[in-house]
PDB file of C-alpha atoms in Angstrom:
ATOM      1  CA  MET S1232      78.316 186.538  -8.525  1.00  0.00           C
ATOM      2  CA  SER S1233      80.811 186.221 -11.369  1.00  0.00           C
ATOM      3  CA  VAL S1234      83.146 183.342 -12.060  1.00  0.00           C
ATOM      4  CA  GLY S1235      85.408 183.925 -15.036  1.00  0.00           C
ATOM      5  CA  ASN S1236      83.030 185.169 -17.685  1.00  0.00           C
ATOM      6  CA  LEU S1237      80.028 183.477 -16.071  1.00  0.00           C
ATOM      7  CA  SER S1238      77.477 185.096 -13.816  1.00  0.00           C
ATOM      8  CA  PHE S1239      75.454 183.275 -11.290  1.00  0.00           C
ATOM      9  CA  SER S1240      72.864 183.926  -8.422  1.00  0.00           C
ATOM     10  CA  ALA S1241      74.276 182.074  -5.430  1.00  0.00           C
ATOM     11  CA  ILE S1242      73.120 180.483  -2.147  1.00  0.00           C
ATOM     12  CA  GLY S1243      75.527 178.782   0.132  1.00  0.00           C
ATOM     13  CA  ASN S1244      79.194 178.578   0.676  1.00  0.00           C
ATOM     14  CA  GLN S1245      80.981 180.643  -2.131  1.00  0.00           C
ATOM     15  CA  PHE S1246      84.325 179.648  -0.544  1.00  0.00           C
ATOM     16  CA  LEU S1247      83.946 176.281  -1.911  1.00  0.00           C
ATOM     17  CA  LEU S1248      84.912 177.884  -5.438  1.00  0.00           C
ATOM     18  CA  GLN S1249      88.340 178.417  -3.718  1.00  0.00           C
ATOM     19  CA  ARG S1250      89.061 175.104  -2.893  1.00  0.00           C
ATOM     20  CA  PRO S1251      92.295 173.513  -4.982  1.00  0.00           C
ATOM     21  CA  VAL S1252      90.325 170.709  -6.498  1.00  0.00           C
ATOM     22  CA  LEU S1253      86.873 171.207  -8.191  1.00  0.00           C
ATOM     23  CA  LEU S1254      85.859 168.089 -10.028  1.00  0.00           C
ATOM     24  CA  GLN S1255      83.118 167.939 -12.555  1.00  0.00           C
ATOM     25  CA  VAL S1256      80.514 165.370 -12.475  1.00  0.00           C
ATOM     26  CA  GLN S1257      79.235 164.343 -15.991  1.00  0.00           C
ATOM     27  CA  CYS S1258      77.684 161.031 -16.700  1.00  0.00           C
ATOM     28  CA  SER S1259      76.196 159.500 -19.968  1.00  0.00           C
ATOM     29  CA  ARG S1260      72.468 158.750 -19.665  1.00  0.00           C
ATOM     30  CA  ARG S1261      73.514 155.276 -21.232  1.00  0.00           C
ATOM     31  CA  LEU S1262      75.503 154.155 -18.232  1.00  0.00           C
ATOM     32  CA  THR S1263      74.626 150.844 -16.631  1.00  0.00           C
ATOM     33  CA  GLU S1264      73.661 150.379 -13.069  1.00  0.00           C
ATOM     34  CA  THR S1265      77.121 148.891 -12.452  1.00  0.00           C
ATOM     35  CA  GLU S1266      78.888 151.810 -14.320  1.00  0.00           C
ATOM     36  CA  ILE S1267      76.614 154.262 -12.241  1.00  0.00           C
ATOM     37  CA  GLN S1268      77.979 152.571  -9.123  1.00  0.00           C
ATOM     38  CA  GLU S1269      81.816 152.758 -10.289  1.00  0.00           C
ATOM     39  CA  ARG S1270      81.232 156.454 -10.906  1.00  0.00           C
ATOM     40  CA  VAL S1271      79.591 156.886  -7.281  1.00  0.00           C
ATOM     41  CA  ALA S1272      82.611 155.028  -5.952  1.00  0.00           C
ATOM     42  CA  TYR S1273      85.180 156.986  -7.966  1.00  0.00           C
ATOM     43  CA  PHE S1274      83.753 160.450  -7.271  1.00  0.00           C
ATOM     44  CA  THR S1275      82.822 159.676  -3.591  1.00  0.00           C
ATOM     45  CA  LYS S1276      86.719 158.599  -3.183  1.00  0.00           C
ATOM     46  CA  ALA S1277      87.716 161.871  -4.785  1.00  0.00           C
ATOM     47  CA  ALA S1278      85.418 163.872  -2.454  1.00  0.00           C
ATOM     48  CA  ALA S1279      86.794 162.067   0.482  1.00  0.00           C
ATOM     49  CA  GLY S1280      90.187 163.178  -0.576  1.00  0.00           C
ATOM     50  CA  GLY S1281      89.248 166.783  -0.626  1.00  0.00           C
ATOM     51  CA  ALA S1282      87.666 167.305  -4.198  1.00  0.00           C
ATOM     52  CA  VAL S1283      84.522 169.581  -4.573  1.00  0.00           C
ATOM     53  CA  LEU S1284      82.015 167.802  -6.811  1.00  0.00           C
ATOM     54  CA  VAL S1285      80.373 170.266  -9.497  1.00  0.00           C
ATOM     55  CA  SER S1286      77.319 169.247 -11.525  1.00  0.00           C
ATOM     56  CA  PRO S1287      73.789 170.218 -12.622  1.00  0.00           C
ATOM     57  CA  SER S1288      72.754 166.684 -11.612  1.00  0.00           C
ATOM     58  CA  ILE S1289      70.916 165.932 -14.784  1.00  0.00           C
ATOM     59  CA  SER S1290      71.454 162.157 -15.647  1.00  0.00           C
ATOM     60  CA  PRO S1291      70.704 159.356 -13.500  1.00  0.00           C
ATOM     61  CA  GLY S1292      74.331 158.862 -13.014  1.00  0.00           C
ATOM     62  CA  GLU S1293      75.009 162.339 -11.987  1.00  0.00           C
ATOM     63  CA  LYS S1294      72.040 162.320  -9.542  1.00  0.00           C
ATOM     64  CA  ALA S1295      73.346 159.075  -7.961  1.00  0.00           C
ATOM     65  CA  VAL S1296      76.958 160.487  -7.526  1.00  0.00           C
ATOM     66  CA  MET S1297      75.844 163.824  -5.968  1.00  0.00           C
ATOM     67  CA  ARG S1298      73.263 162.240  -3.902  1.00  0.00           C
ATOM     68  CA  ALA S1299      75.806 159.794  -2.428  1.00  0.00           C
ATOM     69  CA  ALA S1300      78.376 162.526  -1.952  1.00  0.00           C
ATOM     70  CA  PHE S1301      75.685 164.836  -0.307  1.00  0.00           C
ATOM     71  CA  GLU S1302      74.424 162.000   2.193  1.00  0.00           C
ATOM     72  CA  GLN S1303      78.119 161.396   3.171  1.00  0.00           C
ATOM     73  CA  GLY S1304      78.549 165.152   3.870  1.00  0.00           C
ATOM     74  CA  PHE S1305      81.215 165.978   1.014  1.00  0.00           C
ATOM     75  CA  PRO S1306      81.313 169.529  -0.460  1.00  0.00           C
ATOM     76  CA  LEU S1307      79.107 170.058  -3.527  1.00  0.00           C
ATOM     77  CA  ILE S1308      78.455 172.769  -5.992  1.00  0.00           C
ATOM     78  CA  TYR S1309      74.979 172.244  -7.602  1.00  0.00           C
ATOM     79  CA  LEU S1310      74.083 174.120 -11.041  1.00  0.00           C
ATOM     80  CA  GLN S1311      70.457 174.657 -11.254  1.00  0.00           C
ATOM     81  CA  GLU S1312      68.318 175.678 -14.195  1.00  0.00           C
ATOM     82  CA  ASN S1313      65.863 177.828 -12.455  1.00  0.00           C
ATOM     83  CA  GLY S1314      67.067 180.845 -10.699  1.00  0.00           C
ATOM     84  CA  PHE S1315      66.165 182.127  -7.302  1.00  0.00           C
ATOM     85  CA  THR S1316      63.295 184.556  -6.113  1.00  0.00           C
ATOM     86  CA  ASP S1317      64.498 187.569  -3.904  1.00  0.00           C
ATOM     87  CA  LEU S1318      63.920 185.918  -0.829  1.00  0.00           C
ATOM     88  CA  ALA S1319      64.725 182.384  -1.696  1.00  0.00           C
ATOM     89  CA  LYS S1320      66.294 179.888   0.561  1.00  0.00           C
ATOM     90  CA  PRO S1321      66.864 176.074   0.096  1.00  0.00           C
ATOM     91  CA  GLY S1322      64.621 173.972   2.502  1.00  0.00           C
ATOM     92  CA  GLY S1323      65.347 171.020   4.634  1.00  0.00           C
ATOM     93  CA  GLN S1324      68.702 169.173   4.280  1.00  0.00           C
ATOM     94  CA  ARG S1325      69.924 171.558   1.403  1.00  0.00           C
ATOM     95  CA  MET S1326      69.537 174.389   4.197  1.00  0.00           C
ATOM     96  CA  GLU S1327      71.385 172.501   6.682  1.00  0.00           C
ATOM     97  CA  ALA S1328      74.084 171.768   4.281  1.00  0.00           C
ATOM     98  CA  CYS S1329      74.553 175.303   3.368  1.00  0.00           C
ATOM     99  CA  ALA S1330      74.676 176.179   6.990  1.00  0.00           C
ATOM    100  CA  ARG S1331      77.465 173.533   7.572  1.00  0.00           C
ATOM    101  CA  GLY S1332      79.413 175.064   4.337  1.00  0.00           C
ATOM    102  CA  GLN S1333      78.999 171.747   2.529  1.00  0.00           C
ATOM    103  CA  LEU S1334      76.869 173.157  -0.431  1.00  0.00           C
ATOM    104  CA  LEU S1335      76.766 175.924  -3.015  1.00  0.00           C
ATOM    105  CA  ILE S1336      73.910 176.424  -5.259  1.00  0.00           C
ATOM    106  CA  LEU S1337      74.342 178.176  -8.388  1.00  0.00           C
ATOM    107  CA  ALA S1338      71.661 179.471 -11.039  1.00  0.00           C
ATOM    108  CA  PRO S1339      72.668 181.216 -14.193  1.00  0.00           C
ATOM    109  CA  TRP S1340      69.429 182.110 -15.459  1.00  0.00           C
ATOM    110  CA  GLU S1341      66.370 184.171 -13.869  1.00  0.00           C
ATOM    111  CA  HIS S1342      63.651 182.490 -11.972  1.00  0.00           C
ATOM    112  CA  HIS S1343      60.471 181.521 -13.571  1.00  0.00           C
ATOM    113  CA  ASN S1344      57.182 180.248 -12.000  1.00  0.00           C
ATOM    114  CA  GLU S1345      56.167 178.301 -14.968  1.00  0.00           C
ATOM    115  CA  HIS S1346      57.061 174.443 -14.888  1.00  0.00           C
ATOM    116  CA  THR S1347      58.981 173.840 -17.770  1.00  0.00           C
ATOM    117  CA  THR S1348      60.860 170.827 -18.961  1.00  0.00           C
ATOM    118  CA  ILE S1349      64.754 171.520 -19.241  1.00  0.00           C
ATOM    119  CA  SER S1350      65.934 171.542 -22.659  1.00  0.00           C
ATOM    120  CA  ARG S1351      68.826 169.785 -24.231  1.00  0.00           C
ATOM    121  CA  ASN S1352      70.625 173.021 -24.914  1.00  0.00           C
ATOM    122  CA  GLN S1353      69.988 174.028 -21.332  1.00  0.00           C
ATOM    123  CA  CYS S1354      71.509 170.780 -20.183  1.00  0.00           C
ATOM    124  CA  LEU S1355      74.497 171.166 -22.480  1.00  0.00           C
ATOM    125  CA  SER S1356      75.222 174.758 -21.268  1.00  0.00           C
ATOM    126  CA  LEU S1357      74.972 173.703 -17.564  1.00  0.00           C
ATOM    127  CA  ASN S1358      77.430 171.130 -18.241  1.00  0.00           C
ATOM    128  CA  ASP S1359      79.709 173.465 -20.073  1.00  0.00           C
ATOM    129  CA  MET S1360      79.344 175.794 -17.076  1.00  0.00           C
ATOM    130  CA  ALA S1361      80.395 173.018 -14.561  1.00  0.00           C
ATOM    131  CA  ARG S1362      83.487 172.390 -16.725  1.00  0.00           C
ATOM    132  CA  SER S1363      84.440 176.114 -16.926  1.00  0.00           C
ATOM    133  CA  LEU S1364      84.082 176.322 -13.230  1.00  0.00           C
ATOM    134  CA  CYS S1365      86.370 173.524 -12.608  1.00  0.00           C
ATOM    135  CA  SER S1366      88.969 174.974 -15.028  1.00  0.00           C
ATOM    136  CA  VAL S1367      88.588 178.534 -13.905  1.00  0.00           C
ATOM    137  CA  CYS S1368      88.569 177.919 -10.250  1.00  0.00           C
ATOM    138  CA  CYS S1369      91.137 175.278  -9.962  1.00  0.00           C
ATOM    139  CA  CYS S1370      94.965 174.916  -9.985  1.00  0.00           C
ATOM    140  CA  THR S1371      96.331 173.315 -13.215  1.00  0.00           C
ATOM    141  CA  THR S1372      96.800 169.888 -11.783  1.00  0.00           C
ATOM    142  CA  ALA S1373      93.017 169.730 -10.841  1.00  0.00           C
ATOM    143  CA  THR S1374      91.651 170.728 -14.183  1.00  0.00           C
ATOM    144  CA  ASN S1375      93.042 167.574 -15.680  1.00  0.00           C
ATOM    145  CA  GLN S1376      90.818 165.615 -13.282  1.00  0.00           C
ATOM    146  CA  THR S1377      87.593 166.675 -15.234  1.00  0.00           C
ATOM    147  CA  VAL S1378      88.123 164.107 -17.844  1.00  0.00           C
ATOM    148  CA  ALA S1379      87.140 161.440 -15.361  1.00  0.00           C
ATOM    149  CA  ASN S1380      83.603 161.742 -16.443  1.00  0.00           C
ATOM    150  CA  ASP S1381      82.491 159.312 -19.289  1.00  0.00           C
ATOM    151  CA  GLU S1382      86.036 158.531 -20.548  1.00  0.00           C
ATOM    152  CA  GLY S1383      86.339 155.958 -17.932  1.00  0.00           C
ATOM    153  CA  VAL S1384      87.227 155.917 -14.371  1.00  0.00           C
TER     154      VAL S1384
END
């Protein structure tokens, strides 16, 4: 599938991209546990208000936010580094979330079988893609919400 000038393999609810508010979740690795909990509260409140959270869930803060939102049943778009095989499907809770329409998993790159550590450049690229998705897919007022990442909540 293509979104703007980006191309992805996708599994899940593609209609999440059409929701009026997509909000990028990006957190510095330097956040304290207190700051992470503040981000979790901020983003889950936004999701409760109808925002779809978008993130590759790389840093501990991003993982905490996306995990909390997932557990509360809020809609998420997750960008993953490793692509899908031809017959791929998510397992367990992720499969159930896709079936409920709660989750969209996007992969910008091809599948690989090797276990590799994600590089800094890949992390930066995935965060840039999340930012682009939020600006391409959202109305003008929603794109201004992407600044709520590490500049303060």
